[in-house]
Short mmCIF file of C-alpha atoms and ligand atoms in Angstrom, two decimals:
data_model
loop_
_atom_site.label_atom_id
_atom_site.label_comp_id
_atom_site.label_asym_id
_atom_site.label_seq_id
_atom_site.Cartn_x
_atom_site.Cartn_y
_atom_site.Cartn_z
CA UNK A 1 2.35 6.68 -9.06
CA UNK A 2 0.40 8.49 -6.21
CA UNK A 3 0.79 7.97 -2.71
CA UNK A 4 -2.03 9.18 -0.33
CA UNK A 5 -1.26 9.26 3.54
CA UNK A 6 -4.18 9.62 5.93
CA UNK A 7 -3.41 11.06 9.54
CA UNK A 8 -6.40 8.49 11.67
CA UNK A 9 -6.79 8.99 14.89
CA UNK A 10 -9.93 6.40 16.51
CA UNK A 11 -11.37 6.72 12.61
CA UNK A 12 -13.01 2.72 12.55
CA UNK A 13 -16.05 3.69 11.85
CA UNK A 14 -14.82 6.10 9.05
CA UNK A 15 -11.96 4.10 7.59
CA UNK A 16 -14.31 0.68 6.17
CA UNK A 17 -15.96 3.39 5.06
CA UNK A 18 -12.93 5.27 3.56
CA UNK A 19 -11.57 2.65 2.09
CA UNK A 20 -14.12 1.41 0.09
CA UNK A 21 -15.28 5.71 -1.46
CA UNK A 22 -11.06 6.20 -2.08
CA UNK A 23 -9.89 2.59 -3.44
CA UNK A 24 -13.69 3.07 -6.18
CA UNK A 25 -12.27 6.24 -7.34
CA UNK A 26 -7.84 5.60 -7.47
CA UNK A 27 -8.90 2.06 -9.60
CA UNK A 28 -10.11 4.35 -12.18
CA UNK A 29 -7.01 5.92 -12.37
CA UNK A 30 -4.36 5.02 -15.60
CA UNK A 31 -1.62 4.70 -12.59
CA UNK A 32 -0.51 2.52 -9.66
CA UNK A 33 -1.52 3.96 -6.13
CA UNK A 34 -0.77 3.43 -2.92
CA UNK A 35 -3.01 4.17 1.22
CA UNK A 36 -1.04 5.11 3.63
CA UNK A 37 -2.47 4.80 6.63
CA UNK A 38 -1.00 6.78 10.45
CA UNK A 39 -2.61 4.93 13.14
CA UNK A 40 -1.80 8.37 15.04
CA UNK A 41 -2.21 6.29 19.32
CA UNK A 42 -5.99 5.01 18.28
CA UNK A 43 -7.66 4.23 21.41
CA UNK A 44 -10.24 2.14 19.70
CA UNK A 45 -9.94 -0.85 16.87
CA UNK A 46 -8.91 1.07 14.46
CA UNK A 47 -4.69 -0.40 14.36
CA UNK A 48 -6.87 -3.88 14.32
CA UNK A 49 -8.58 -2.17 11.43
CA UNK A 50 -5.64 -2.36 9.12
CA UNK A 51 -4.38 -4.74 9.58
CA UNK A 52 -7.23 -6.27 8.75
CA UNK A 53 -6.84 -4.08 5.30
CA UNK A 54 -3.54 -4.56 4.70
CA UNK A 55 -4.55 -8.36 4.18
CA UNK A 56 -6.83 -7.77 1.70
CA UNK A 57 -5.27 -5.13 0.28
CA UNK A 58 -1.50 -5.41 -0.88
CA UNK A 59 -1.67 -1.58 -2.03
CA UNK A 60 -2.44 -0.23 1.79
CA UNK A 61 1.01 0.45 4.02
CA UNK A 62 -0.20 1.20 7.96
CA UNK A 63 2.75 2.90 10.06
CA UNK A 64 1.72 2.81 13.80
CA UNK A 65 2.15 5.90 16.61
CA UNK A 66 3.18 4.93 20.39
CA UNK A 67 1.27 7.20 21.65
CA UNK A 68 -1.72 10.36 19.59
CA UNK A 69 1.59 13.05 18.54
CA UNK A 70 -0.84 15.20 16.46
CA UNK A 71 -1.72 15.18 12.91
CA UNK A 72 1.22 17.44 11.74
CA UNK A 73 3.75 14.32 13.08
CA UNK A 74 1.41 11.82 11.46
CA UNK A 75 1.46 14.37 8.27
CA UNK A 76 4.79 14.17 8.20
CA UNK A 77 5.28 10.36 9.45
CA UNK A 78 3.49 10.03 5.60
CA UNK A 79 5.79 12.21 4.12
CA UNK A 80 8.73 10.91 5.41
CA UNK A 81 7.61 7.28 3.77
CA UNK A 82 5.82 8.41 0.81
CA UNK A 83 7.43 7.81 -2.50
CA UNK A 84 4.61 8.19 -4.76
CA UNK A 85 5.91 11.51 -7.21
CA UNK A 86 2.85 12.75 -7.11
CA UNK A 87 1.86 12.81 -3.11
CA UNK A 88 -1.81 13.38 -1.46
CA UNK A 89 -2.88 14.06 2.41
CA UNK A 90 -6.93 12.99 3.03
CA UNK A 91 -8.54 13.03 5.92
CA UNK A 92 -10.22 9.61 6.81
CA UNK A 93 -13.54 10.78 7.56
CA UNK A 94 -14.40 11.73 4.24
CA UNK A 95 -14.74 16.24 4.31
CA UNK A 96 -12.18 14.93 1.90
CA UNK A 97 -14.24 14.26 -1.44
CA UNK A 98 -12.60 11.07 -2.89
CA UNK A 99 -14.57 11.86 -5.85
CA UNK A 100 -12.16 15.58 -6.77
CA UNK A 101 -8.84 13.70 -6.77
CA UNK A 102 -9.16 13.05 -10.62
CA UNK A 103 -9.72 16.39 -11.36
CA UNK A 104 -6.24 17.47 -8.81
CA UNK A 105 -4.31 15.10 -10.90
CA UNK A 106 -5.31 16.41 -14.26
CA UNK A 107 -4.59 19.48 -13.11
CA UNK A 108 -1.36 18.57 -11.56
CA UNK A 109 -0.03 17.02 -14.66
CA UNK A 110 -1.22 19.89 -16.69
CA UNK A 111 2.73 20.44 -15.63
CA UNK A 112 1.65 24.42 -14.63
CA UNK A 113 0.73 23.48 -10.43
CA UNK A 114 3.06 21.64 -8.40
CA UNK A 115 0.25 21.16 -6.24
CA UNK A 116 -2.92 21.53 -5.85
CA UNK A 117 -4.96 22.47 -2.48
CA UNK A 118 -8.51 22.48 -1.64
CA UNK A 119 -10.31 25.11 -0.01
CA UNK A 120 -14.16 24.89 1.57
CA UNK A 121 -15.92 27.93 0.20
CA UNK A 122 -18.59 26.68 3.49
CA UNK A 123 -18.30 26.28 6.48
CA UNK A 124 -21.81 24.15 6.32
CA UNK A 125 -22.91 22.62 9.47
CA UNK A 126 -20.30 23.80 11.97
CA UNK A 127 -21.36 25.31 15.15
CA UNK A 128 -21.91 29.43 14.13
CA UNK A 129 -19.82 30.60 17.37
CA UNK A 130 -16.55 28.28 15.76
CA UNK A 131 -17.11 29.53 12.56
CA UNK A 132 -16.61 32.93 13.66
CA UNK A 133 -13.50 31.93 15.57
CA UNK A 134 -11.55 30.09 12.00
CA UNK A 135 -12.77 33.45 10.47
CA UNK A 136 -10.96 35.46 12.95
CA UNK A 137 -8.01 33.59 13.52
CA UNK A 138 -7.28 33.59 9.50
CA UNK A 139 -8.09 36.89 9.63
CA UNK A 140 -5.38 38.39 12.15
CA UNK A 141 -3.19 36.04 10.79
CA UNK A 142 -2.36 36.85 7.59
CA UNK A 143 -2.19 40.68 8.84
CA UNK A 144 0.59 39.56 10.76
CA UNK A 145 1.73 37.44 9.18
CA UNK A 146 3.98 37.50 5.92
CA UNK A 147 3.13 33.84 5.11
CA UNK A 148 -0.01 33.35 2.79
CA UNK A 149 -2.18 31.19 5.38
CA UNK A 150 -6.55 31.23 3.03
CA UNK A 151 -9.40 30.97 4.81
CA UNK A 152 -10.91 27.66 5.06
CA UNK A 153 -7.99 25.77 2.80
CA UNK A 154 -8.05 22.00 3.97
CA UNK A 155 -5.67 19.79 4.71
CA UNK A 156 -6.05 18.16 1.08
CA UNK A 157 -3.40 18.58 -0.95
CA UNK A 158 -1.90 16.56 -3.89
CA UNK A 159 1.22 18.31 -4.24
CA UNK A 160 4.85 16.96 -6.45
CA UNK A 161 7.32 14.92 -4.85
CA UNK A 162 10.15 17.93 -5.04
CA UNK A 163 6.94 20.23 -3.12
CA UNK A 164 6.99 17.35 0.26
CA UNK A 165 11.15 17.62 0.34
CA UNK A 166 10.65 20.93 0.20
CA UNK A 167 7.62 20.00 3.45
CA UNK A 168 9.87 17.60 5.59
CA UNK A 169 12.76 19.60 4.92
CA UNK A 170 11.71 21.74 6.94
CA UNK A 171 12.71 19.93 10.78
CA UNK A 172 11.28 22.49 12.77
CA UNK A 173 9.40 20.62 15.92
CA UNK A 174 6.80 22.76 16.23
CA UNK A 175 4.54 22.28 12.40
CA UNK A 176 2.49 24.24 11.99
CA UNK A 177 0.38 22.99 8.15
CA UNK A 178 -0.87 25.75 6.74
CA UNK A 179 1.66 27.50 7.68
CA UNK A 180 4.27 25.58 6.73
CA UNK A 181 2.90 24.95 3.34
CA UNK A 182 3.00 28.39 2.51
CA UNK A 183 5.70 29.23 3.05
CA UNK A 184 7.91 26.69 0.75
CA UNK A 185 6.06 27.84 -1.55
CA UNK A 186 5.36 26.66 -5.01
CA UNK A 187 2.97 27.40 -7.53
CA UNK A 188 -0.52 26.44 -6.46
CA UNK A 189 -3.75 25.53 -7.91
CA UNK A 190 -6.93 26.47 -5.47
CA UNK A 191 -9.88 24.65 -5.85
CA UNK A 192 -12.80 25.55 -4.21
CA UNK A 193 -15.39 22.86 -2.39
CA UNK A 194 -19.19 23.38 -0.53
CA UNK A 195 -18.03 21.80 3.10
CA UNK A 196 -18.41 17.76 3.22
CA UNK A 197 -20.31 16.54 7.49
CA UNK A 198 -17.45 13.88 8.35
CA UNK A 199 -18.89 10.84 7.91
CA UNK A 200 -19.05 8.59 11.39
CA UNK A 201 -16.68 9.24 14.27
CA UNK A 202 -15.99 12.50 15.55
CA UNK A 203 -14.29 15.88 15.08
CA UNK A 204 -10.93 15.35 17.25
CA UNK A 205 -11.19 18.72 17.49
CA UNK A 206 -12.45 20.99 20.97
CA UNK A 207 -12.52 25.06 21.11
CA UNK A 208 -9.36 24.64 24.09
CA UNK A 209 -7.69 22.58 21.54
CA UNK A 210 -8.38 24.95 18.49
CA UNK A 211 -7.76 27.39 19.81
CA UNK A 212 -4.07 26.25 21.20
CA UNK A 213 -3.90 25.63 17.40
CA UNK A 214 -4.72 28.94 17.09
CA UNK A 215 -1.80 30.57 19.33
CA UNK A 216 0.88 27.50 18.05
CA UNK A 217 -0.03 28.81 14.49
CA UNK A 218 0.29 32.76 15.22
CA UNK A 219 3.05 31.69 17.54
CA UNK A 220 4.99 29.44 14.63
CA UNK A 221 4.63 32.44 11.89
CA UNK A 222 5.19 35.27 13.73
CA UNK A 223 7.12 38.30 15.25
CA UNK A 224 3.82 40.63 15.93
CA UNK A 225 3.02 39.50 19.92
CA UNK A 226 6.17 40.39 21.01
CA UNK A 227 6.22 43.79 19.31
CA UNK A 228 2.76 44.05 20.38
CA UNK A 229 4.11 43.54 24.48
CA UNK A 230 7.24 46.26 23.16
CA UNK A 231 4.64 48.93 21.86
CA UNK A 232 3.23 48.97 25.15
CA UNK A 233 5.92 49.17 26.71
CA UNK A 234 7.09 51.70 24.55
CA UNK A 235 3.28 54.00 24.71
CA UNK A 236 2.73 53.56 28.27
CA UNK A 237 6.74 54.52 29.40
CA UNK A 238 6.08 57.87 27.70
CA UNK A 239 3.11 59.49 29.30
CA UNK A 240 4.56 57.86 32.98
CA UNK A 241 7.44 59.85 31.98
CA UNK A 242 5.97 63.02 31.72
CA UNK A 243 3.03 62.33 34.51
CA UNK A 244 6.38 61.13 36.54
CA UNK A 245 7.72 64.87 35.33
CA UNK A 246 4.28 66.83 36.79
CA UNK A 247 4.72 65.25 39.39
CA UNK A 248 8.15 66.02 40.36
CA UNK A 249 7.51 69.63 39.83
CA UNK A 250 3.83 69.68 41.49
CA UNK A 251 6.15 68.40 44.78
CA UNK A 252 8.49 70.42 44.60
CA UNK A 253 6.73 73.98 43.96
CA UNK A 254 3.49 72.58 46.77
CA UNK A 255 4.64 70.48 48.87
CA UNK A 256 1.67 67.85 50.03
CA UNK A 257 1.10 65.08 47.27
CA UNK A 258 -0.33 61.85 49.59
CA UNK A 259 -3.36 62.78 47.40
CA UNK A 260 -4.61 60.09 44.34
CA UNK A 261 -4.31 57.27 46.01
CA UNK A 262 -7.59 55.61 43.74
CA UNK A 263 -5.18 56.32 40.72
CA UNK A 264 -2.02 55.01 42.22
CA UNK A 265 -3.71 52.41 43.18
CA UNK A 266 -5.00 52.19 39.40
CA UNK A 267 -2.23 52.53 37.51
CA UNK A 268 0.20 49.95 40.38
CA UNK A 269 -2.24 47.65 38.98
CA UNK A 270 -3.30 48.43 35.25
CA UNK A 271 1.21 48.52 35.00
CA UNK A 272 1.14 44.99 36.47
CA UNK A 273 -0.87 43.32 34.55
CA UNK A 274 0.49 44.61 31.56
CA UNK A 275 4.00 42.90 31.91
CA UNK A 276 2.40 40.33 33.34
CA UNK A 277 0.81 39.72 29.76
CA UNK A 278 4.08 41.29 28.33
CA UNK A 279 5.65 38.22 30.19
CA UNK A 280 3.10 34.93 29.00
CA UNK A 281 3.82 36.47 25.22
CA UNK A 282 7.71 36.05 26.71
CA UNK A 283 6.57 33.14 27.41
CA UNK A 284 4.87 31.27 24.97
CA UNK A 285 8.14 32.08 22.74
CA UNK A 286 10.43 30.59 24.94
CA UNK A 287 8.38 27.51 25.35
CA UNK A 288 8.63 26.66 21.41
CA UNK A 289 11.93 27.43 22.00
CA UNK A 290 12.70 25.09 24.65
CA UNK A 291 10.64 22.85 22.93
CA UNK A 292 12.69 23.72 19.75
CA UNK A 293 16.31 22.74 21.48
CA UNK A 294 15.73 19.39 22.61
CA UNK A 295 15.85 18.15 19.16
CA UNK A 296 12.77 15.40 19.85
CA UNK A 297 11.58 13.30 17.54
CA UNK A 298 8.77 14.27 15.77
CA UNK A 299 6.93 10.32 16.40
CA UNK A 300 7.53 7.28 17.67
CA UNK A 301 6.51 4.27 15.04
CA UNK A 302 5.30 0.82 17.20
CA UNK A 303 4.43 -0.81 14.16
CA UNK A 304 4.85 -1.20 10.41
CA UNK A 305 3.73 -3.35 7.32
CA UNK A 306 6.87 -1.40 5.72
CA UNK A 307 9.15 -3.75 4.10
CA UNK A 308 12.89 -1.55 5.87
CA UNK A 309 14.16 0.45 2.79
CA UNK A 310 17.09 -1.52 1.57
CA UNK A 311 19.77 -0.80 2.68
CA UNK A 312 23.02 -0.87 0.16
CA UNK A 313 25.94 -2.42 0.78
CA UNK A 314 29.83 -0.20 0.27
CA UNK A 315 31.36 -4.23 0.70
CA UNK A 316 33.80 -2.73 3.64
N1 UDP B 1 -6.01 13.14 13.67
C1 UDP B 1 -4.65 12.43 14.40
N2 UDP B 1 -4.30 13.15 15.25
C2 UDP B 1 -5.19 13.75 16.33
C3 UDP B 1 -6.54 14.18 15.62
C4 UDP B 1 -6.81 13.92 14.50
O1 UDP B 1 -4.38 11.84 13.33
O2 UDP B 1 -4.34 13.96 17.28
C5 UDP B 1 -6.91 12.57 12.44
C6 UDP B 1 -8.72 12.58 11.96
O3 UDP B 1 -8.36 10.94 12.51
C7 UDP B 1 -8.51 12.76 10.94
C8 UDP B 1 -7.87 13.87 10.86
O4 UDP B 1 -6.58 14.56 11.77
O5 UDP B 1 -8.54 12.13 9.33
C9 UDP B 1 -8.91 14.92 10.37
O6 UDP B 1 -9.18 15.23 12.23
P1 UDP B 1 -11.04 16.03 12.20
O7 UDP B 1 -12.32 14.91 11.22
O8 UDP B 1 -11.01 15.51 13.86
O9 UDP B 1 -11.00 17.41 12.83
P2 UDP B 1 -11.70 18.52 11.55
O10 UDP B 1 -12.55 17.43 10.54
O11 UDP B 1 -13.02 18.15 12.53
O12 UDP B 1 -11.19 19.58 11.23
MG1 MG B 2 -13.49 15.35 9.60
#
């Protein structure tokens, strides 16, 4: 059986189109399937849409969050509740073409790979500024992190159950899936395709959210910013110490040390700024540690049509 996980946040327009397209493809496969829709606290009619679809099609299971927890949490909810031996994640906006599914299944069934991931080779239809920053992000994170994070990689991928179990065993609160997929390893086949624009609705990512996502990714998968802070510290302390020696010796030899107000102010402001920057970097890590130590649930499900798992009674 194949389980398809679809995180949905305000996707009322896309859902019926997605459902039709994906079902048409899945029916051609010689395989049982389930569609796991995760409603990530939508404020539109996504939940009503899911209830209606689940009444007409028993392949549909839906989970509705009590509020918006983010796509990462929605994917995790899907992974934890999927029962197929193959598990895929797809966006609801048809930016992940269902027509690729048969090929992906063929590749994974060949037995050589544990996962088939997709990578868009173009960023057609995306604002050029966004593409530029995205490229820089991938360049930077790949330089400073040990985990391989592929440029253009989508979350659209098909995995074997063992890989999904490895992913759900990672219990971290700050989940950066692009890093997690790379971190768990396994043999991955990369399938390139041309970018597709969303069928309906709007992207949930604005520039601010994307920058936040980039910072989260870097902090979750690299210690480099902390090393940069130490680097600043060392490169400034050594010349400052030498400069201090010069100042003291000059004072002892020639007396007058009053001149140089401008340079003093420049140094104070510069060092003050650097200290704040380094504190900020450390603060980012502490904030993440703080959230991790609370052990809060990743999501809260307020409604689902999935029957509760049957508990085996031991008779005691
Ligand atoms: N999504 C979600 N929770 C969020 C934001 C997005 O579940 O907080 C879902 C959204 O419904 C879609 C997928 O994640 O199915 C990708 O979102 P979007 O299309 O907005 O991102 P883009 O394709 O523009 O990167
Ligand atoms: Mg999209």
